[in-house]
Tab-separated table of C-alpha atoms in Angstrom:
chain	number	residue	atom	x	y	z
A	143	UNK	CA	-0.134	-0.076	-0.080
A	144	UNK	CA	1.106	3.455	-0.181
A	145	UNK	CA	2.331	5.660	2.475
A	146	UNK	CA	0.029	8.241	3.915
A	147	UNK	CA	-3.483	7.485	3.274
A	148	UNK	CA	-4.144	3.866	2.737
A	149	UNK	CA	-6.798	1.113	3.947
A	150	UNK	CA	-7.938	-1.986	3.572
A	151	UNK	CA	-9.965	-4.762	5.159
A	152	UNK	CA	-8.559	-8.526	6.040
A	153	UNK	CA	-11.207	-11.189	6.173
A	154	UNK	CA	-11.235	-14.620	7.570
A	155	UNK	CA	-13.428	-17.268	6.176
A	156	UNK	CA	-13.876	-20.847	6.431
A	157	UNK	CA	-12.756	-21.430	10.056
A	158	UNK	CA	-14.260	-23.472	12.405
A	159	UNK	CA	-14.770	-21.811	15.845
A	160	UNK	CA	-14.611	-18.189	17.016
A	161	UNK	CA	-12.482	-15.292	16.448
A	162	UNK	CA	-11.105	-14.555	20.071
A	163	UNK	CA	-9.245	-11.487	18.789
A	164	UNK	CA	-6.825	-10.331	15.991
A	165	UNK	CA	-3.117	-9.247	16.369
A	166	UNK	CA	-0.851	-7.028	14.496
A	167	UNK	CA	3.165	-7.118	14.612
A	168	UNK	CA	5.839	-4.456	13.214
A	169	UNK	CA	8.342	-7.507	13.225
A	170	UNK	CA	5.876	-10.228	11.741
A	171	UNK	CA	5.351	-12.100	15.518
A	172	UNK	CA	9.459	-12.005	16.040
A	173	UNK	CA	8.810	-11.432	19.065
A	174	UNK	CA	6.317	-8.833	18.977
A	175	UNK	CA	2.753	-9.549	19.550
A	176	UNK	CA	0.155	-6.768	19.806
A	177	UNK	CA	-3.559	-7.680	20.543
A	178	UNK	CA	-6.543	-5.899	18.789
A	179	UNK	CA	-9.908	-6.454	20.425
A	180	UNK	CA	-11.777	-7.278	17.569
A	181	UNK	CA	-13.667	-10.352	17.376
A	182	UNK	CA	-15.129	-10.216	13.966
A	183	UNK	CA	-14.250	-12.327	10.526
A	184	UNK	CA	-13.057	-8.886	9.277
A	185	UNK	CA	-10.298	-6.141	10.390
A	186	UNK	CA	-10.040	-2.883	8.974
A	187	UNK	CA	-6.666	-0.696	8.565
A	188	UNK	CA	-6.357	2.512	7.750
A	189	UNK	CA	-3.352	5.471	7.623
A	190	UNK	CA	-0.453	2.849	8.363
A	191	UNK	CA	2.951	4.267	8.156
A	192	UNK	CA	5.040	0.927	8.432
A	193	UNK	CA	4.934	-2.409	7.301
A	194	UNK	CA	2.576	-4.438	9.291
A	195	UNK	CA	1.786	-8.091	9.860
A	196	UNK	CA	-1.593	-9.509	11.077
A	197	UNK	CA	-3.225	-12.479	12.156
A	198	UNK	CA	-6.706	-13.891	13.681
A	199	UNK	CA	-6.702	-15.981	16.849
A	200	UNK	CA	-9.364	-18.543	16.859
A	201	UNK	CA	-11.004	-20.804	19.229
A	202	UNK	CA	-12.980	-23.910	18.765
A	203	UNK	CA	-14.603	-25.491	21.658
A	204	UNK	CA	-12.209	-27.042	24.122
A	205	UNK	CA	-9.045	-26.981	21.740
A	206	UNK	CA	-6.263	-24.705	22.006
A	207	UNK	CA	-6.134	-21.523	20.534
A	208	UNK	CA	-5.004	-21.354	16.761
A	209	UNK	CA	-3.722	-18.345	14.854
A	210	UNK	CA	-4.238	-18.080	11.047
A	211	UNK	CA	-1.677	-17.537	8.311
A	212	UNK	CA	0.076	-14.338	8.697
A	213	UNK	CA	-0.809	-11.543	6.160
A	214	UNK	CA	1.478	-9.020	5.573
A	215	UNK	CA	0.700	-5.205	4.584
A	216	UNK	CA	3.693	-3.751	2.905
A	217	UNK	CA	3.942	-0.025	3.234
A	218	UNK	CA	5.796	1.663	0.848
A	219	UNK	CA	8.485	4.287	1.221
A	220	UNK	CA	6.786	7.836	1.338
A	221	UNK	CA	6.960	9.564	-1.957
A	222	UNK	CA	7.730	12.885	-2.010
A	223	UNK	CA	7.782	15.753	-4.501
A	224	UNK	CA	9.588	19.250	-5.024
A	225	UNK	CA	9.032	21.886	-7.332
A	226	UNK	CA	11.549	24.691	-9.015
A	227	UNK	CA	10.466	26.949	-11.145
A	228	UNK	CA	12.100	29.491	-13.070
A	229	UNK	CA	10.516	32.550	-14.888
A	230	UNK	CA	12.029	33.804	-17.977
A	231	UNK	CA	12.025	37.232	-18.892
A	232	UNK	CA	9.044	36.763	-21.231
A	233	UNK	CA	6.890	35.793	-18.286
A	234	UNK	CA	6.416	31.911	-18.947
A	235	UNK	CA	8.274	29.644	-16.852
A	236	UNK	CA	10.187	26.373	-17.297
A	237	UNK	CA	9.288	23.889	-14.135
A	238	UNK	CA	11.308	20.979	-12.834
A	239	UNK	CA	9.277	18.595	-10.420
A	240	UNK	CA	11.510	16.094	-8.335
A	241	UNK	CA	10.266	13.023	-6.863
A	242	UNK	CA	12.167	11.162	-4.562
A	243	UNK	CA	10.778	7.722	-2.452
A	244	UNK	CA	7.699	5.585	-3.494
A	245	UNK	CA	8.193	2.788	-5.700
A	246	UNK	CA	11.394	3.656	-7.223
A	247	UNK	CA	11.487	4.679	-11.038
A	248	UNK	CA	8.808	5.378	-13.327
A	249	UNK	CA	7.284	8.506	-12.430
A	250	UNK	CA	4.749	10.414	-14.294
A	251	UNK	CA	4.441	14.202	-13.429
A	252	UNK	CA	1.356	16.287	-13.915
A	253	UNK	CA	0.117	19.630	-13.470
A	254	UNK	CA	-3.408	21.208	-12.831
A	255	UNK	CA	-4.724	22.987	-14.625
A	256	UNK	CA	-3.324	20.937	-17.325
A	257	UNK	CA	-0.455	22.274	-18.893
A	258	UNK	CA	-0.265	19.809	-22.250
A	259	UNK	CA	1.453	16.844	-21.704
A	260	UNK	CA	2.402	14.467	-18.820
A	261	UNK	CA	5.996	14.511	-18.137
A	262	UNK	CA	8.088	11.387	-17.268
A	263	UNK	CA	11.422	13.672	-16.681
A	264	UNK	CA	9.471	16.132	-14.371
A	265	UNK	CA	10.344	19.131	-16.842
A	266	UNK	CA	7.744	21.419	-18.242
A	267	UNK	CA	8.576	24.420	-20.643
A	268	UNK	CA	6.350	27.550	-21.285
A	269	UNK	CA	4.492	27.328	-18.378
A	270	UNK	CA	1.921	30.773	-17.841
A	271	UNK	CA	2.258	32.148	-14.575
A	272	UNK	CA	-0.586	31.422	-12.178
A	273	UNK	CA	-1.508	28.378	-9.294
A	274	UNK	CA	-0.940	24.726	-10.045
A	275	UNK	CA	-1.210	21.375	-8.244
A	276	UNK	CA	1.819	19.249	-9.292
A	277	UNK	CA	1.225	15.750	-8.896
A	278	UNK	CA	3.483	12.322	-9.412
A	279	UNK	CA	2.431	9.093	-9.855
A	280	UNK	CA	4.866	6.141	-8.993
A	281	UNK	CA	4.889	2.837	-10.907
A	282	UNK	CA	2.659	1.306	-7.907
A	283	UNK	CA	0.043	4.137	-8.288
A	284	UNK	CA	0.966	5.944	-5.302
A	285	UNK	CA	0.736	9.693	-5.605
A	286	UNK	CA	2.047	13.047	-3.848
A	287	UNK	CA	0.914	16.303	-4.866
A	288	UNK	CA	2.210	20.176	-3.721
A	289	UNK	CA	0.759	23.537	-4.724
A	290	UNK	CA	3.157	25.823	-7.178
A	291	UNK	CA	2.757	29.331	-8.055
A	292	UNK	CA	4.240	30.673	-10.859
A	293	UNK	CA	4.862	34.120	-10.618
A	294	UNK	CA	5.730	37.120	-13.214
A	295	UNK	CA	8.775	38.487	-12.058
A	296	UNK	CA	11.759	36.813	-13.943
A	297	UNK	CA	14.152	34.442	-11.558
A	298	UNK	CA	17.472	36.344	-11.178
A	299	UNK	CA	20.178	34.457	-13.034
A	300	UNK	CA	22.494	32.733	-10.708
A	301	UNK	CA	26.262	33.267	-11.539
A	302	UNK	CA	28.382	30.211	-10.924
A	303	UNK	CA	31.565	31.025	-11.757
A	304	UNK	CA	33.724	33.963	-12.760
A	305	UNK	CA	36.903	33.559	-14.604
A	306	UNK	CA	39.697	35.518	-15.772
A	307	UNK	CA	39.436	38.747	-14.063
A	308	UNK	CA	42.213	41.316	-14.758
A	309	UNK	CA	43.244	44.122	-12.532
A	310	UNK	CA	43.494	47.118	-14.659
A	311	UNK	CA	43.154	50.293	-11.669
A	312	UNK	CA	44.775	48.678	-8.706
A	313	UNK	CA	41.066	47.944	-7.403
A	314	UNK	CA	39.386	44.349	-7.959
């Protein structure tokens, strides 16, 4: 599942006996066991931030309690998005979106309101000034979004290096 907002339902079926409780563990029950006081055949999880293992405990008559098979709900690393708009002298901007985390490579970037074409490299050109919602989707379908404002004032040119300075009047 995607990090952050996620949800799902685990269901036990075909068991003989009653569900005594569910259990959850961040280390797949080696050794941590956290009891969950749910006695129904379904357990709903939501907003999990880490990978967790679940199982149900079942008791039938006078027999000893038994556990179901373990189900691991894997939470992918959080998908993060940053934006770097650069406004040119004409008032239109280039926008570079950078994704990190999630399910690795295979990102697709979009802007809303729509700027023509989704981008797989995160670079948009000739973006008019305005307010946008930038979104990235990874190859597992997880998404992240951030608001981006493109202004009208040109971004100052950054001087990265000065070389071959000569001295002519004694003052540099």
